[in-house]
Amino acid sequence: MQDLVLDRPIVQKYGGTSVGTLERIQNVAKRVAEQYRQGQRQIALVVSAMSGETNRLVELVSGINPHSSLRNYDMAVSAGEQVAVALMAAALEKEGLPSLGLLAYQLGIFTDSLHSKARIREIDCQRLYQCWADGIVPVVAGFQGVTENLEITTLGRGGSDTSAVALAVALNAAVCEINTDVDGFYTADPRVVPDARLVEEMDFEVALEMASLGSKVLHTRCVELGAKFHMPIIVRNTFTPNDHQRTIIMNLSTQRKLEAPVVSGVTLDRNVVRLSVTQLPARGGMIAAVFDTIAASGVNVDIIVHNKQENSDSMRIGFTIGSADLVRTRALLESWCRDQGGNISCEAAEGLAKVSVVGLGMQSHPGVASRVFSVLENEGVAIHMISTSEIKISCVVAERDGDKAARILHRAFIEEEVR
Ligand code: ADP
Ligand code: ASP
Ligand code: MG
């Protein structure tokens, strides 16, 4: 395939599966070398760890100590990218292309110090400009960052997408390509919903909502950055690159947004855990105190349900968090409950999933929520929690029902809608 040669830099990110074997790494290097020879000189590659590697590192850390400090966690789990960067640079050299692998501290990807979920503050691009001036292709480690004090951080699972878009913004690149193992952004995860369709053009707003609700094809914060800095993101297949089979994520015109379908996509998030605090005294300040405890540790709380029975002087608060945060959040809450004394206690429910429908058109179409509930309940899927916004409706269901729920909603709102 002949790639378009652009006179501005381009950033190409290759995810874990794309660099999952030596052969795949060499294939990527071949493609990059070809583009370089066609005249695309300012290419910056961002790579993730080889597939499975970050999971292996996470398991090593939790195997040695599930309560390990997040500083240790970051130091261990960021290591996968170091290997992938070096292998990619070596593969490019083999293709006759001088290359320089750069870790976050070597380039200067500065983040805050919120270990395991750090946010990028600034990227120093000097070494990249120098590489290009010297005819060298730089390969940058995704997922990792460094604080002012030279502490290693990571950006959260799936964070290499965010590294890539942040780098594209810092370089004022023409585009940020996310090369992955599917053809683009689909109306649902094609591995769960076989009838999902590729979306050719997607508005940032829809992509943001879908990513944050569990479409892991893009890390949520990469979409946030793309939207904020008007950086178009192209999602495409590393293995079968094709200019027609891909998704461009950008700001669609108001006209296009007005014509947006009621539901553009269905998402499934399997990493949902519900925590409940029970026997909480029904007096002012208690709810805030629970959530202050959690917020202080940087954990994001999602759906919140609060009940207080009439004539009762206690209440119950239930809320969901990502399963990766369970061990820490539960330990924090249990210690908070002990400090309060009385009967306050905390319980966790695992084995849940969140299924959502997303669409800009929902804003002007009442009745979507009731249809979501009826199609799920008619097919025997019990709904445990609900949350809605102007452009999404989410239901927490049993994890074993998750795939089925996604397929039912996709059929009802996307496949049947177009007939
Ligand atoms: P990479 O390693 O390249 O970053 P990921 O595994 O993080 O790849 O993301 C790609 C995966 O995202 C796909 O294999 C697919 O199963 C999943 N996915 C979830 N939702 C969607 C969606 N709406 N469109 C495309 N892929 C999706
Ligand atoms: N390797 C990291 C992970 O598995 C980052 C990424 O793949 O984007 O989460
Ligand atoms: Mg990913």
mmCIF file with all atom_site columns, N, CA and C in Angstrom, residues 1-3 28-40 43 95 97:
data_model
loop_
_atom_site.group_PDB
_atom_site.id
_atom_site.type_symbol
_atom_site.label_atom_id
_atom_site.label_alt_id
_atom_site.label_comp_id
_atom_site.label_asym_id
_atom_site.label_entity_id
_atom_site.label_seq_id
_atom_site.pdbx_PDB_ins_code
_atom_site.Cartn_x
_atom_site.Cartn_y
_atom_site.Cartn_z
_atom_site.occupancy
_atom_site.B_iso_or_equiv
_atom_site.pdbx_formal_charge
_atom_site.auth_seq_id
_atom_site.auth_comp_id
_atom_site.auth_asym_id
_atom_site.auth_atom_id
_atom_site.pdbx_PDB_model_num
ATOM 1  N N  . MET A 1 1  ? 0.837  -1.206 0.000  1.00 0.00 ? 1  MET A N  1
ATOM 2  C CA . MET A 1 1  ? 0.000  0.000  0.000  1.00 0.00 ? 1  MET A CA 1
ATOM 3  C C  . MET A 1 1  ? 0.868  1.250  0.000  1.00 0.00 ? 1  MET A C  1
ATOM 4  N N  . GLN A 1 2  ? 0.551  2.214  -0.859 1.00 0.00 ? 2  GLN A N  1
ATOM 5  C CA . GLN A 1 2  ? 1.293  3.476  -0.914 1.00 0.00 ? 2  GLN A CA 1
ATOM 6  C C  . GLN A 1 2  ? 0.734  4.413  0.153  1.00 0.00 ? 2  GLN A C  1
ATOM 7  N N  . ASP A 1 3  ? 1.574  4.858  1.086  1.00 0.00 ? 3  ASP A N  1
ATOM 8  C CA . ASP A 1 3  ? 1.079  5.781  2.107  1.00 0.00 ? 3  ASP A CA 1
ATOM 9  C C  . ASP A 1 3  ? 1.251  7.202  1.619  1.00 0.00 ? 3  ASP A C  1
ATOM 10 N N  . VAL A 1 28 ? 6.530  -4.613 11.140 1.00 0.00 ? 28 VAL A N  1
ATOM 11 C CA . VAL A 1 28 ? 6.274  -3.184 11.353 1.00 0.00 ? 28 VAL A CA 1
ATOM 12 C C  . VAL A 1 28 ? 7.485  -2.389 10.857 1.00 0.00 ? 28 VAL A C  1
ATOM 13 N N  . ALA A 1 29 ? 8.672  -2.860 11.194 1.00 0.00 ? 29 ALA A N  1
ATOM 14 C CA . ALA A 1 29 ? 9.887  -2.142 10.787 1.00 0.00 ? 29 ALA A CA 1
ATOM 15 C C  . ALA A 1 29 ? 9.970  -2.038 9.268  1.00 0.00 ? 29 ALA A C  1
ATOM 16 N N  . LYS A 1 30 ? 9.579  -3.102 8.590  1.00 0.00 ? 30 LYS A N  1
ATOM 17 C CA . LYS A 1 30 ? 9.612  -3.103 7.112  1.00 0.00 ? 30 LYS A CA 1
ATOM 18 C C  . LYS A 1 30 ? 8.675  -2.028 6.571  1.00 0.00 ? 30 LYS A C  1
ATOM 19 N N  . ARG A 1 31 ? 7.493  -1.958 7.167  1.00 0.00 ? 31 ARG A N  1
ATOM 20 C CA . ARG A 1 31 ? 6.509  -0.991 6.692  1.00 0.00 ? 31 ARG A CA 1
ATOM 21 C C  . ARG A 1 31 ? 6.998  0.434  6.939  1.00 0.00 ? 31 ARG A C  1
ATOM 22 N N  . VAL A 1 32 ? 7.582  0.658  8.112  1.00 0.00 ? 32 VAL A N  1
ATOM 23 C CA . VAL A 1 32 ? 8.068  2.001  8.435  1.00 0.00 ? 32 VAL A CA 1
ATOM 24 C C  . VAL A 1 32 ? 9.218  2.363  7.478  1.00 0.00 ? 32 VAL A C  1
ATOM 25 N N  . ALA A 1 33 ? 10.081 1.391  7.205  1.00 0.00 ? 33 ALA A N  1
ATOM 26 C CA . ALA A 1 33 ? 11.216 1.658  6.304  1.00 0.00 ? 33 ALA A CA 1
ATOM 27 C C  . ALA A 1 33 ? 10.697 2.039  4.918  1.00 0.00 ? 33 ALA A C  1
ATOM 28 N N  . GLU A 1 34 ? 9.640  1.369  4.506  1.00 0.00 ? 34 GLU A N  1
ATOM 29 C CA . GLU A 1 34 ? 9.068  1.662  3.183  1.00 0.00 ? 34 GLU A CA 1
ATOM 30 C C  . GLU A 1 34 ? 8.516  3.092  3.150  1.00 0.00 ? 34 GLU A C  1
ATOM 31 N N  . GLN A 1 35 ? 7.809  3.448  4.197  1.00 0.00 ? 35 GLN A N  1
ATOM 32 C CA . GLN A 1 35 ? 7.254  4.816  4.260  1.00 0.00 ? 35 GLN A CA 1
ATOM 33 C C  . GLN A 1 35 ? 8.376  5.850  4.265  1.00 0.00 ? 35 GLN A C  1
ATOM 34 N N  . TYR A 1 36 ? 9.417  5.521  4.996  1.00 0.00 ? 36 TYR A N  1
ATOM 35 C CA . TYR A 1 36 ? 10.554 6.448  5.093  1.00 0.00 ? 36 TYR A CA 1
ATOM 36 C C  . TYR A 1 36 ? 11.156 6.647  3.704  1.00 0.00 ? 36 TYR A C  1
ATOM 37 N N  . ARG A 1 37 ? 11.285 5.556  2.982  1.00 0.00 ? 37 ARG A N  1
ATOM 38 C CA . ARG A 1 37 ? 11.899 5.662  1.644  1.00 0.00 ? 37 ARG A CA 1
ATOM 39 C C  . ARG A 1 37 ? 10.979 6.375  0.672  1.00 0.00 ? 37 ARG A C  1
ATOM 40 N N  . GLN A 1 38 ? 9.676  6.307  0.943  1.00 0.00 ? 38 GLN A N  1
ATOM 41 C CA . GLN A 1 38 ? 8.741  7.062  0.086  1.00 0.00 ? 38 GLN A CA 1
ATOM 42 C C  . GLN A 1 38 ? 8.821  8.553  0.376  1.00 0.00 ? 38 GLN A C  1
ATOM 43 N N  . GLY A 1 39 ? 9.520  8.940  1.424  1.00 0.00 ? 39 GLY A N  1
ATOM 44 C CA . GLY A 1 39 ? 9.721  10.369 1.698  1.00 0.00 ? 39 GLY A CA 1
ATOM 45 C C  . GLY A 1 39 ? 9.171  10.854 3.025  1.00 0.00 ? 39 GLY A C  1
ATOM 46 N N  . GLN A 1 40 ? 8.499  9.956  3.784  1.00 0.00 ? 40 GLN A N  1
ATOM 47 C CA . GLN A 1 40 ? 7.964  10.389 5.088  1.00 0.00 ? 40 GLN A CA 1
ATOM 48 C C  . GLN A 1 40 ? 9.100  10.329 6.115  1.00 0.00 ? 40 GLN A C  1
ATOM 49 N N  . ILE A 1 43 ? 8.929  10.605 11.213 1.00 0.00 ? 43 ILE A N  1
ATOM 50 C CA . ILE A 1 43 ? 8.041  9.621  11.844 1.00 0.00 ? 43 ILE A CA 1
ATOM 51 C C  . ILE A 1 43 ? 8.530  9.389  13.263 1.00 0.00 ? 43 ILE A C  1
ATOM 52 N N  . GLU A 1 95 ? 16.584 -3.092 8.894  1.00 0.00 ? 95 GLU A N  1
ATOM 53 C CA . GLU A 1 95 ? 16.027 -2.635 7.613  1.00 0.00 ? 95 GLU A CA 1
ATOM 54 C C  . GLU A 1 95 ? 16.882 -1.523 7.003  1.00 0.00 ? 95 GLU A C  1
ATOM 55 N N  . LEU A 1 97 ? 17.634 1.313  8.529  1.00 0.00 ? 97 LEU A N  1
ATOM 56 C CA . LEU A 1 97 ? 17.164 2.630  8.957  1.00 0.00 ? 97 LEU A CA 1
ATOM 57 C C  . LEU A 1 97 ? 17.746 2.940  10.337 1.00 0.00 ? 97 LEU A C  1
#
